mmCIF file of C-alpha atoms in Angstrom:
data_model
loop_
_atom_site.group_PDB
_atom_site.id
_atom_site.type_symbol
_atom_site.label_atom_id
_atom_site.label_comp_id
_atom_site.label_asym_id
_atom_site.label_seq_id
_atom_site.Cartn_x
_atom_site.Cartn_y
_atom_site.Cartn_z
ATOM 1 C CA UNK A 27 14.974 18.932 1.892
ATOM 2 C CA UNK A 28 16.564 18.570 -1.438
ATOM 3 C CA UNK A 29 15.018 16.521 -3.857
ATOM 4 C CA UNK A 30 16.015 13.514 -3.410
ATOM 5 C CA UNK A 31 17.513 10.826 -6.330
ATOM 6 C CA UNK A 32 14.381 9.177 -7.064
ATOM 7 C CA UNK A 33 16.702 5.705 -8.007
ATOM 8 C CA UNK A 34 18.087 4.923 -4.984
ATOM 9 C CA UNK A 35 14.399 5.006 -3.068
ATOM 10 C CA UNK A 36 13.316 1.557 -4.054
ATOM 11 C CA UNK A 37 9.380 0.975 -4.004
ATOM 12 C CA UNK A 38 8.757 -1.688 -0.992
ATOM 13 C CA UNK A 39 5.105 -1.491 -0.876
ATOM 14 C CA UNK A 40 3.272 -0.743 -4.043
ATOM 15 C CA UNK A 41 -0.896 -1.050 -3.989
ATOM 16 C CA UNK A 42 -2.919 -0.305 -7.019
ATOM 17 C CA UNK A 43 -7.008 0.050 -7.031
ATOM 18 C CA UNK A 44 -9.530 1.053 -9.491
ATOM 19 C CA UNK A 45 -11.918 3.645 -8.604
ATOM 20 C CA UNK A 46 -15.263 4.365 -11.022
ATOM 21 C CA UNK A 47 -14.640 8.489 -11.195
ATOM 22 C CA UNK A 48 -12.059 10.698 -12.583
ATOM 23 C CA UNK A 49 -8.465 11.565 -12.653
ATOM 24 C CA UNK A 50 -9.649 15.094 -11.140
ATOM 25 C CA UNK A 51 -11.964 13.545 -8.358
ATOM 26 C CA UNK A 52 -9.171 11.374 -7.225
ATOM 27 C CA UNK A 53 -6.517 13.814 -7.140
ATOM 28 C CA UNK A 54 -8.767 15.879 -5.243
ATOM 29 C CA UNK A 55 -9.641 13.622 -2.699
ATOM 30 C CA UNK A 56 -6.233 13.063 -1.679
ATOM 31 C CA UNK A 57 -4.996 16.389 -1.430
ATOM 32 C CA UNK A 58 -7.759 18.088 0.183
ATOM 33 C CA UNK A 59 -8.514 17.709 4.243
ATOM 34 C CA UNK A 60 -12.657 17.404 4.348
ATOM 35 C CA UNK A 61 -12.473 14.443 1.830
ATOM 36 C CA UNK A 62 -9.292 12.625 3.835
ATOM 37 C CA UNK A 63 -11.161 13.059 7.132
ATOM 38 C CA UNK A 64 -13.697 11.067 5.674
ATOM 39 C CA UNK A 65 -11.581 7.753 4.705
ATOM 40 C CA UNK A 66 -8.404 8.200 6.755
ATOM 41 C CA UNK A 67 -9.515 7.187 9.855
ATOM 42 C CA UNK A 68 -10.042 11.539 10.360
ATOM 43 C CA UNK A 69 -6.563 12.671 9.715
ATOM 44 C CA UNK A 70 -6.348 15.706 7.418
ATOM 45 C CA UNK A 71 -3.682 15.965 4.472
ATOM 46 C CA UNK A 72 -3.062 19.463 4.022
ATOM 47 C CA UNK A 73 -0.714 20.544 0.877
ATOM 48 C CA UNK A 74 0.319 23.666 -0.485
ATOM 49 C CA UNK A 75 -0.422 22.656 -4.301
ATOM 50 C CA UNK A 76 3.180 23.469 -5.747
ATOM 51 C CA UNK A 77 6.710 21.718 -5.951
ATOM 52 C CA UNK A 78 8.205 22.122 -3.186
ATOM 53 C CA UNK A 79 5.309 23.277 -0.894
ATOM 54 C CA UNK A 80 4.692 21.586 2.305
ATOM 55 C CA UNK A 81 2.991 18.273 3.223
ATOM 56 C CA UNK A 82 1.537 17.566 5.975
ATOM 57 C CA UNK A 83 -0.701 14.667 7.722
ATOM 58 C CA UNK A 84 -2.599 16.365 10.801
ATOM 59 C CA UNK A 85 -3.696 13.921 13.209
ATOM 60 C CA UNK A 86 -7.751 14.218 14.818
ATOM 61 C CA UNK A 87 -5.929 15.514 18.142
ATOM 62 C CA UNK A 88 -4.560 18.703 15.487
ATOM 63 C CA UNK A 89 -1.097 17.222 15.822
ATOM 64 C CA UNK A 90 1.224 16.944 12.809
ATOM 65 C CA UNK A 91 1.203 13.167 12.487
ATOM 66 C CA UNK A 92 3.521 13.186 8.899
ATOM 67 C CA UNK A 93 5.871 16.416 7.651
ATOM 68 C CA UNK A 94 6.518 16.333 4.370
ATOM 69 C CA UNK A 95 7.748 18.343 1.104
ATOM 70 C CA UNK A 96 5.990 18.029 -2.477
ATOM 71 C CA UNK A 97 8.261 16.888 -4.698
ATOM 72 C CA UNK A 98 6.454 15.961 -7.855
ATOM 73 C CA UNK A 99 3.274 18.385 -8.648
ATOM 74 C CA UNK A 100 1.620 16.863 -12.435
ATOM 75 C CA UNK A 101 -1.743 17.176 -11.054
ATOM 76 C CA UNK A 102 -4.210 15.273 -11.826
ATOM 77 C CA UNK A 103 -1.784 12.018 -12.940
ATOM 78 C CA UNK A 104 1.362 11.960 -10.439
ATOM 79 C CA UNK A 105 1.822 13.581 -7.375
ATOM 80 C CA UNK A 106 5.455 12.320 -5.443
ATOM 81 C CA UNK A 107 5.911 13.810 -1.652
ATOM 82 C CA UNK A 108 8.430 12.724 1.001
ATOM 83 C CA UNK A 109 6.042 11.094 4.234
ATOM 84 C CA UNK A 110 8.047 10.794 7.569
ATOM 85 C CA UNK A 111 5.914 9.902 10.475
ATOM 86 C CA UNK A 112 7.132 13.073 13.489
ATOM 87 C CA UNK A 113 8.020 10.633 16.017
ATOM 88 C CA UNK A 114 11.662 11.073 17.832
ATOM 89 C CA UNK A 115 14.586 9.730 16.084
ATOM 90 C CA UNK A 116 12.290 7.828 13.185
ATOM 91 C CA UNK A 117 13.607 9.411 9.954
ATOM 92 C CA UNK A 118 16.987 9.221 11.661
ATOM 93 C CA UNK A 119 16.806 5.830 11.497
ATOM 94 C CA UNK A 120 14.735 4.886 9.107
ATOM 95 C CA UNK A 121 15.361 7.187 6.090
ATOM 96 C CA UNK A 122 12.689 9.079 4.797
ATOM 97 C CA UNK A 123 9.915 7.273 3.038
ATOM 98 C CA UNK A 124 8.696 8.822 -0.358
ATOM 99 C CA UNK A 125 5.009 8.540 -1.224
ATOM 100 C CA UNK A 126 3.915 8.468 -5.023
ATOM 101 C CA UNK A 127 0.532 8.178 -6.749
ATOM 102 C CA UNK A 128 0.204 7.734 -9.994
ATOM 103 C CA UNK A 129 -3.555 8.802 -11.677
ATOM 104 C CA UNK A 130 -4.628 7.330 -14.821
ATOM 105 C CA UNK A 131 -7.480 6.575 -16.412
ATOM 106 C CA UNK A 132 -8.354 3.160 -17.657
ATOM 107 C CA UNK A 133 -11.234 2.515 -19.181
ATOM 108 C CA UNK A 134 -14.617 4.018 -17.283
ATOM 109 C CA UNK A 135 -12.651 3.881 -14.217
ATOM 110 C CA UNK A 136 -9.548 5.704 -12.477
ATOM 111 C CA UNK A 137 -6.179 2.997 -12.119
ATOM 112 C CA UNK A 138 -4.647 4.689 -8.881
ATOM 113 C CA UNK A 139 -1.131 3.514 -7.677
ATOM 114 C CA UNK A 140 0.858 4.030 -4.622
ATOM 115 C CA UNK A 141 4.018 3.209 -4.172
ATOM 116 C CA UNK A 142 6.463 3.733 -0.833
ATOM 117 C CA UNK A 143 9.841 4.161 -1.225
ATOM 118 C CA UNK A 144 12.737 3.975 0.775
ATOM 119 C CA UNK A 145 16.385 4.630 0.678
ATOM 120 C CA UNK A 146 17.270 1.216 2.706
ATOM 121 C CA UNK A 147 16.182 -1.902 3.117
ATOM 122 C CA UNK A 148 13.870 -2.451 6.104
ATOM 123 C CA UNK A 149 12.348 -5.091 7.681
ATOM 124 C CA UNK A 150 8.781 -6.818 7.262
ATOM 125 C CA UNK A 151 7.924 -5.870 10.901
ATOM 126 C CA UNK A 152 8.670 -1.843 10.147
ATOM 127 C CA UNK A 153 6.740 -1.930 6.720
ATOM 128 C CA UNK A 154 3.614 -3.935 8.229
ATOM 129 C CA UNK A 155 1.766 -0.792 9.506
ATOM 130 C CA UNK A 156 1.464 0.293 6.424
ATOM 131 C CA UNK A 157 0.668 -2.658 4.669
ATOM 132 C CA UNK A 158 -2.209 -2.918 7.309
ATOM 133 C CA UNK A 159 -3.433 0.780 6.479
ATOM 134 C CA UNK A 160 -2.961 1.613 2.953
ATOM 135 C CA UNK A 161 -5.622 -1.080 1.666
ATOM 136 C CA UNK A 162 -7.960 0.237 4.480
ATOM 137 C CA UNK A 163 -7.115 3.761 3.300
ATOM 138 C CA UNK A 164 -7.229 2.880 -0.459
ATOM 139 C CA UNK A 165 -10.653 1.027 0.338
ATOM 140 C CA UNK A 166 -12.174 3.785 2.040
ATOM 141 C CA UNK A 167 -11.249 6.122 -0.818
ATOM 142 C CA UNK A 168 -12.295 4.123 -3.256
ATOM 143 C CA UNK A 169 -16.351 3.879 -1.054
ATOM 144 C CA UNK A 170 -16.036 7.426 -0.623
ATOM 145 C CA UNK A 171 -15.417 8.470 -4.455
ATOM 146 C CA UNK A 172 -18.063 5.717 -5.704
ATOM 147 C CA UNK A 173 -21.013 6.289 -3.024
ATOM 148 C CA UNK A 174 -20.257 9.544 -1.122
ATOM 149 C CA UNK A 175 -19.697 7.413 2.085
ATOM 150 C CA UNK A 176 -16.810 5.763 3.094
ATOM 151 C CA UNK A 177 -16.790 2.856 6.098
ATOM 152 C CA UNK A 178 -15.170 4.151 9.095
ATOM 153 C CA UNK A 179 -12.738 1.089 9.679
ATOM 154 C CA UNK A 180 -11.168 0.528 13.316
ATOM 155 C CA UNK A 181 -7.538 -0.597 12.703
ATOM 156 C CA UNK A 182 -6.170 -2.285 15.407
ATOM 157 C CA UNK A 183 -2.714 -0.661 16.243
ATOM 158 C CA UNK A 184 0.113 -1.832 14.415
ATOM 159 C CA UNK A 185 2.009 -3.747 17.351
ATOM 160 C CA UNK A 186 4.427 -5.049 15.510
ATOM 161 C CA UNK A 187 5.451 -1.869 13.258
ATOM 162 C CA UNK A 188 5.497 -0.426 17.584
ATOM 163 C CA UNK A 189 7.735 -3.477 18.848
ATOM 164 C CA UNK A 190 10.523 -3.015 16.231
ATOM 165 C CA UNK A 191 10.795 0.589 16.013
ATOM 166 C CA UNK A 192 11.207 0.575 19.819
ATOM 167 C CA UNK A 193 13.759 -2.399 19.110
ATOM 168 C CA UNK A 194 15.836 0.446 17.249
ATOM 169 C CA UNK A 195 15.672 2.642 20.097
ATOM 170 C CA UNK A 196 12.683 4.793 18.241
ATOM 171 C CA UNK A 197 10.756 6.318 21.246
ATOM 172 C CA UNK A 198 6.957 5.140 20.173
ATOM 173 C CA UNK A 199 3.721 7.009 21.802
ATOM 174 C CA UNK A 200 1.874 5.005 24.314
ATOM 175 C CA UNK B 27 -16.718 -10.627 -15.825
ATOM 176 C CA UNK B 28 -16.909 -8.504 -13.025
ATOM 177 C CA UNK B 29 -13.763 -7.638 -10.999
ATOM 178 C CA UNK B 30 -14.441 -10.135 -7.934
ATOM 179 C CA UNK B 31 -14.706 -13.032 -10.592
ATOM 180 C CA UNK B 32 -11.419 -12.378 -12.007
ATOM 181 C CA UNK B 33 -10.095 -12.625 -8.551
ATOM 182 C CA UNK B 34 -11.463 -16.046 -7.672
ATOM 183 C CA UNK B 35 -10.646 -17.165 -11.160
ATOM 184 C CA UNK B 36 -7.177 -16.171 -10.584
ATOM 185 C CA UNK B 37 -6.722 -17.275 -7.194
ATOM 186 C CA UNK B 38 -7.850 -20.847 -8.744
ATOM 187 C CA UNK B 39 -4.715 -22.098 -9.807
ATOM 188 C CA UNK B 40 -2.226 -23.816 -7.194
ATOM 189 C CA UNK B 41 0.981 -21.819 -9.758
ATOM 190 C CA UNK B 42 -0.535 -18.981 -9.508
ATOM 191 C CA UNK B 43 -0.871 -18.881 -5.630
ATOM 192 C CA UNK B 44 2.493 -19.937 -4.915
ATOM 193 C CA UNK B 45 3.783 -17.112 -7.235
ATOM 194 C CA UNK B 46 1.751 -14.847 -4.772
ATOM 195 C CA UNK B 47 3.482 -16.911 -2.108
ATOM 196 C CA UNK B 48 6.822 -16.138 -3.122
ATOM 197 C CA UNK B 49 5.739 -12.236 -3.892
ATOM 198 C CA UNK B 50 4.456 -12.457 0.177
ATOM 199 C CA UNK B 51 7.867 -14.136 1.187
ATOM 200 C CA UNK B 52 9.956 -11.426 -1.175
ATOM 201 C CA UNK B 53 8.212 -8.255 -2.425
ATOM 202 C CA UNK B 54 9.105 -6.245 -5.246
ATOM 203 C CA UNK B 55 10.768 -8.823 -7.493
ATOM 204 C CA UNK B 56 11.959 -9.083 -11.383
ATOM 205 C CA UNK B 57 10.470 -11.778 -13.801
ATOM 206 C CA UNK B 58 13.852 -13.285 -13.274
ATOM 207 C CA UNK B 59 13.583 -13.620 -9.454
ATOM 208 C CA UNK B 60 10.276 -14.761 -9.776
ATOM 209 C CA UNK B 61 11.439 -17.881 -12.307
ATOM 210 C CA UNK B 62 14.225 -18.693 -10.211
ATOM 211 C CA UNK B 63 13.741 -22.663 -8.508
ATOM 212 C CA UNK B 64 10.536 -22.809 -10.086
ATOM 213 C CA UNK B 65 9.461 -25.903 -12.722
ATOM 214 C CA UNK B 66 7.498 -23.472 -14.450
ATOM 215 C CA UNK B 67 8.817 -22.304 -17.708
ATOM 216 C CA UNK B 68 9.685 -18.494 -18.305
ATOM 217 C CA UNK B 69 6.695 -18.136 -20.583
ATOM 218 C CA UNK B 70 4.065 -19.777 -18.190
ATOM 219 C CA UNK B 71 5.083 -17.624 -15.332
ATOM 220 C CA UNK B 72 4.527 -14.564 -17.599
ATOM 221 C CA UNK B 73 1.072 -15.560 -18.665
ATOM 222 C CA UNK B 74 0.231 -16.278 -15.075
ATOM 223 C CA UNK B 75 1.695 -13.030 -14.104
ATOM 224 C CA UNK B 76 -0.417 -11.083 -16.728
ATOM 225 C CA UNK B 77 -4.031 -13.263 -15.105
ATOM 226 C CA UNK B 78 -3.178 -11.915 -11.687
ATOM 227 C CA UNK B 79 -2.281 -8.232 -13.241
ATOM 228 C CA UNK B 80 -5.590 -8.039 -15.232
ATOM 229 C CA UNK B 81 -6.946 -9.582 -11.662
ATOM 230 C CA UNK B 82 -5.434 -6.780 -9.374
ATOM 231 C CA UNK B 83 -3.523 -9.052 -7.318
ATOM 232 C CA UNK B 84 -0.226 -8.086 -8.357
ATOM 233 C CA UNK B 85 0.446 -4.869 -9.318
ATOM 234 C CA UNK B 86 4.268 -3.912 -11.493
ATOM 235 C CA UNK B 87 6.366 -0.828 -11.574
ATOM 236 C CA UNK B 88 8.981 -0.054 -13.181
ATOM 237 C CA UNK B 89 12.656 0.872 -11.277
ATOM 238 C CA UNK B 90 15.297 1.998 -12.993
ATOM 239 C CA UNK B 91 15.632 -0.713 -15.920
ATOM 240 C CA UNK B 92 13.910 -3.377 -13.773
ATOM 241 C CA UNK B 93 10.105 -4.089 -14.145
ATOM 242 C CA UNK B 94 8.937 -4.919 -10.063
ATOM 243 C CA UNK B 95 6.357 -6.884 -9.371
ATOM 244 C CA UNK B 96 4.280 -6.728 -5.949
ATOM 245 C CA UNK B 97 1.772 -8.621 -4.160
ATOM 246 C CA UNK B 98 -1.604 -6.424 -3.918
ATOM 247 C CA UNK B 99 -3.371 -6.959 -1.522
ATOM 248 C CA UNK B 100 -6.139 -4.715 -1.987
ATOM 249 C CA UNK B 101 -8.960 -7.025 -3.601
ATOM 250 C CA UNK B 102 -8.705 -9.535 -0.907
ATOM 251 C CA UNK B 103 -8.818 -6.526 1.547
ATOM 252 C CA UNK B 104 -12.499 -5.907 -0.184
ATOM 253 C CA UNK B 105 -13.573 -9.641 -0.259
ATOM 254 C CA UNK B 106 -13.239 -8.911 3.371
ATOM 255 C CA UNK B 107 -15.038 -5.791 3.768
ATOM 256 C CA UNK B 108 -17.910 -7.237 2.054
ATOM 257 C CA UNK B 109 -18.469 -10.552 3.808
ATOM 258 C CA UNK B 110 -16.609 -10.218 7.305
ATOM 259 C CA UNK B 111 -19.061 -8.162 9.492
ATOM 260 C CA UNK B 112 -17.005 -4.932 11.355
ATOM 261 C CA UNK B 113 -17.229 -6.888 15.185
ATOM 262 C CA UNK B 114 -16.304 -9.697 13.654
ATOM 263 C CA UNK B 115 -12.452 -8.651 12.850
ATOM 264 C CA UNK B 116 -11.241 -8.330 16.475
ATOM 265 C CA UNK B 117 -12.083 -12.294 17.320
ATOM 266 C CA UNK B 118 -10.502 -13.143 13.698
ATOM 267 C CA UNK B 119 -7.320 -11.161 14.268
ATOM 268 C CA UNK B 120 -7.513 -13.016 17.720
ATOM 269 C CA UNK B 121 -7.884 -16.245 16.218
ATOM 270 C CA UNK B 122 -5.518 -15.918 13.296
ATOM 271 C CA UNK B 123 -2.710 -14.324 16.349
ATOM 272 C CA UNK B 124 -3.706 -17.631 18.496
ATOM 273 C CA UNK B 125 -3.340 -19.781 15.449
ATOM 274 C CA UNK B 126 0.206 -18.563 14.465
ATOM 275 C CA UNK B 127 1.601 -18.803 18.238
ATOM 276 C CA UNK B 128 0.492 -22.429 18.734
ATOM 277 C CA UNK B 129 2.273 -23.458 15.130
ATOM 278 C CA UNK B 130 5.116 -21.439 15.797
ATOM 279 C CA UNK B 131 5.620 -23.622 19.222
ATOM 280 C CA UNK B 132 5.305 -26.600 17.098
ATOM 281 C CA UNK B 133 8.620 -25.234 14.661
#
């Protein structure tokens, strides 16, 4: 895709944690597959490391579960990628969603921010399974980074994220 | 003071959780949204806002020309990890589910 104008995606989720490590360590462990298997309930981010390269979330079953492009690459402090979940009809509808994290160190520790963005408004229900799995992503991270283990956390699935993108006609997997 | 005590310390103060309230009703909102039908002045909202910034449980980012400011719910999320035991969550989320069904009859 193009890049996109970053001003008309308005941030609807935005999470910030502090992690006790480095800019580097961070970046790394979000870009690299071995260390997102570990906190990401065993989905792999692989990303070409370059504006423009591709993005993509592989699911445990080797499926691509998110497609995306990288479209800011200021490694170790920002990185900005578009994040549409490859389910029928879904970025039709809903726009794509833009993920950004922004690295910086504060202190002994490592503030990390992520913000999604979108393009429209959307509704509490559509936005909720994220807002269920980025602090349980985040968290994990953050366990992983500090004591080289992070909890494997069983998230329950995100019915009503499910109910309201089949409510817009969004063919959902069983 | 470690990071959990600024939590509690922040979440200690009735203002201060009905400004998260209003962040959960509306995210992503300007100091000016935020002030809006409150009795709080403009300056005791801000120095509230900058307790639950320096407590992690609101988090601000800048759009455009407007400063944003959004719930985060990420230290609560650890309060939980460290005190709710893993088999434990189903029966909560099934308790907190029942819990909002049998007030939502009562609307």
């Amino acid at each position: 895709m193009s890049k996109p104008q970053f001003d008309q995606f308005k941030p609807l989720t935005v999470y910030t944690i502090y992690i006790a490590s480095t800019p580097e360590r961070v970046w790394e462990a979000l870009t690299n597959a071995e260390f997102s298997r570990k906190y990401f309930s065993g989905f792999a981010v692989e990303m070409e490391p370059r504006l423009g390269g591709a993005f993509i979330i592989r699911a445990p079953d080797g499926s691509n579960h998110i497609t995306g492009e990288v479209l800011e690459h200021d490694p170790p402090n920002r990185l900005t990628v578009s994040w549409n979940v490859n389910w029928p009809d879904l970025v039709e509808k809903l726009g794509t969603t833009l993920v950004t994290y922004e690295i910086a160190q504060a202190g002994e520790a490592v503030r990390l921010t992520m913000s999604e963005r979108h393009d429209r408004p959307l509704s509490d229900d559509i936005l909720s399974g994220g807002r269920t799995g980025w602090p349980a992503i985040l968290s994990g991270l953050k366990s992983l980074l500090e004591t080289g283990k992070a909890p494997q956390i069983k998230m329950a699935p995100p019915v009503k994220m499910l109910e309201a993108l089949k409510a817009m006609g969004i063919k959902v997997p069983s | 003071m470690s990071a959990m005590d600024e939590v509690f310390k922040a979440l200690a103060d009735a203002s201060r959780r009905s400004l998260l309230d209003r962040l959960h009703a509306e995210n992503g909102q300007t100091l000016n949204e935020l002030c809006e039908g409150l009795e709080m002045t403009r300056q005791a909202v801000t120095k509230h806002l900058a307790i639950l910034e320096d407590a992690n449980l609101i988090t601000t980012i800048r759009h455009g020309r407007e400063k944003l400011h959004y719930l985060n719910p990420v230290p609560i999320h650890q309060i939980g990890e460290r005190w709710i035991k893993k088999f434990e969550r189903s029966k909560l989320a099934a308790l907190s589910e029942l819990k909002r069904q049998l007030e939502k009859r009562d609307e």
